[in-house]
mmCIF file of C-alpha atoms in Angstrom:
data_model
loop_
_atom_site.group_PDB
_atom_site.id
_atom_site.type_symbol
_atom_site.label_atom_id
_atom_site.label_comp_id
_atom_site.label_asym_id
_atom_site.label_seq_id
_atom_site.Cartn_x
_atom_site.Cartn_y
_atom_site.Cartn_z
ATOM 1 C CA MET A 15 82.159 290.299 -11.005
ATOM 2 C CA ASN A 16 84.174 292.966 -9.215
ATOM 3 C CA ASP A 17 86.151 292.449 -6.005
ATOM 4 C CA ARG A 18 83.386 293.800 -3.757
ATOM 5 C CA GLU A 19 80.826 291.436 -5.282
ATOM 6 C CA SER A 20 83.084 288.465 -4.613
ATOM 7 C CA TYR A 21 82.840 289.162 -0.864
ATOM 8 C CA GLU A 22 79.074 288.935 -1.102
ATOM 9 C CA LEU A 23 79.512 285.249 -1.955
ATOM 10 C CA PHE A 24 80.718 284.644 1.612
ATOM 11 C CA SER A 25 77.395 285.874 2.975
ATOM 12 C CA ARG A 26 75.734 282.805 1.468
ATOM 13 C CA CYS A 27 77.591 280.578 3.957
ATOM 14 C CA ALA A 28 75.454 280.254 7.071
ATOM 15 C CA ASP A 29 76.933 280.405 10.574
ATOM 16 C CA GLY A 30 80.573 280.559 9.591
ATOM 17 C CA THR A 31 83.652 282.655 10.165
ATOM 18 C CA ILE A 32 86.062 283.953 7.547
ATOM 19 C CA THR A 33 89.623 284.496 8.722
ATOM 20 C CA ILE A 34 91.707 287.274 7.212
ATOM 21 C CA THR A 35 95.430 286.923 7.924
ATOM 22 C CA ALA A 36 97.900 289.791 7.679
ATOM 23 C CA LEU A 37 101.539 288.856 7.069
ATOM 24 C CA PRO A 38 104.272 289.205 8.126
ATOM 25 C CA GLU A 39 102.515 290.248 11.358
ATOM 26 C CA LYS A 40 100.711 286.857 11.616
ATOM 27 C CA LYS A 41 97.618 288.679 12.841
ATOM 28 C CA ASN A 42 94.201 287.122 12.231
ATOM 29 C CA TYR A 43 90.943 289.038 11.900
ATOM 30 C CA ARG A 44 87.680 287.136 12.073
ATOM 31 C CA TYR A 45 84.415 288.109 10.431
ATOM 32 C CA HIS A 46 81.060 286.402 10.475
ATOM 33 C CA THR A 47 80.120 285.271 6.990
ATOM 34 C CA THR A 48 77.217 287.720 6.954
ATOM 35 C CA ASP A 49 79.566 290.730 7.377
ATOM 36 C CA ALA A 50 80.798 290.951 3.780
ATOM 37 C CA LYS A 51 81.073 294.748 3.918
ATOM 38 C CA GLY A 52 83.205 294.635 7.067
ATOM 39 C CA MET A 53 85.494 292.008 5.542
ATOM 40 C CA TYR A 54 85.902 294.034 2.375
ATOM 41 C CA ARG A 55 86.744 297.231 4.278
ATOM 42 C CA LYS A 56 89.322 295.440 6.445
ATOM 43 C CA VAL A 57 91.037 293.784 3.481
ATOM 44 C CA VAL A 58 91.272 297.097 1.629
ATOM 45 C CA GLU A 59 92.618 298.838 4.758
ATOM 46 C CA LEU A 60 95.202 296.142 5.537
ATOM 47 C CA GLY A 61 96.185 295.738 1.891
ATOM 48 C CA LYS A 62 97.630 299.246 1.798
ATOM 49 C CA ASP A 63 100.501 298.250 4.125
ATOM 50 C CA THR A 64 100.742 294.458 4.337
ATOM 51 C CA ASN A 65 100.109 291.142 2.599
ATOM 52 C CA VAL A 66 96.570 289.894 3.176
ATOM 53 C CA TYR A 67 95.284 286.340 2.871
ATOM 54 C CA ILE A 68 91.637 285.315 3.099
ATOM 55 C CA SER A 69 90.468 281.846 4.020
ATOM 56 C CA VAL A 70 88.397 280.396 1.231
ATOM 57 C CA ASN A 71 86.876 277.834 3.564
ATOM 58 C CA PRO A 72 84.370 279.394 5.961
ATOM 59 C CA CYS A 73 84.719 277.573 9.268
ATOM 60 C CA VAL A 74 82.864 277.320 12.537
ATOM 61 C CA ASP A 75 86.012 276.917 14.680
ATOM 62 C CA ASP A 76 88.269 279.868 15.443
ATOM 63 C CA LEU A 77 91.835 280.081 14.115
ATOM 64 C CA PRO A 78 94.256 281.431 16.754
ATOM 65 C CA ASP A 79 96.784 284.138 15.907
ATOM 66 C CA GLY A 80 99.953 282.657 14.428
ATOM 67 C CA ALA A 81 98.202 279.486 13.268
ATOM 68 C CA GLY A 82 99.071 278.232 9.835
ATOM 69 C CA LYS A 83 102.644 279.502 9.877
ATOM 70 C CA GLY A 84 105.172 277.380 8.045
ATOM 71 C CA SER A 85 107.642 275.079 9.773
ATOM 72 C CA ASP A 86 110.417 277.592 9.120
ATOM 73 C CA GLN A 87 108.591 280.293 11.102
ATOM 74 C CA PRO A 88 109.280 280.864 14.837
#
């Protein structure tokens, strides 16, 4: 399985949102689980200049920007 194919797995999750977080900017990008191509493009684009983290738990609720930062973060 290549990296692009792994994003296709997300499309099997119905009615969910995947959150991509760029650090250190603490910026979140949200994609519907059916938009695997859009997610992949965004991760590749962001990954050129920043650290990128992808939620592995598709969720229905939105994650606000800055959420999930550690206790040592302002």
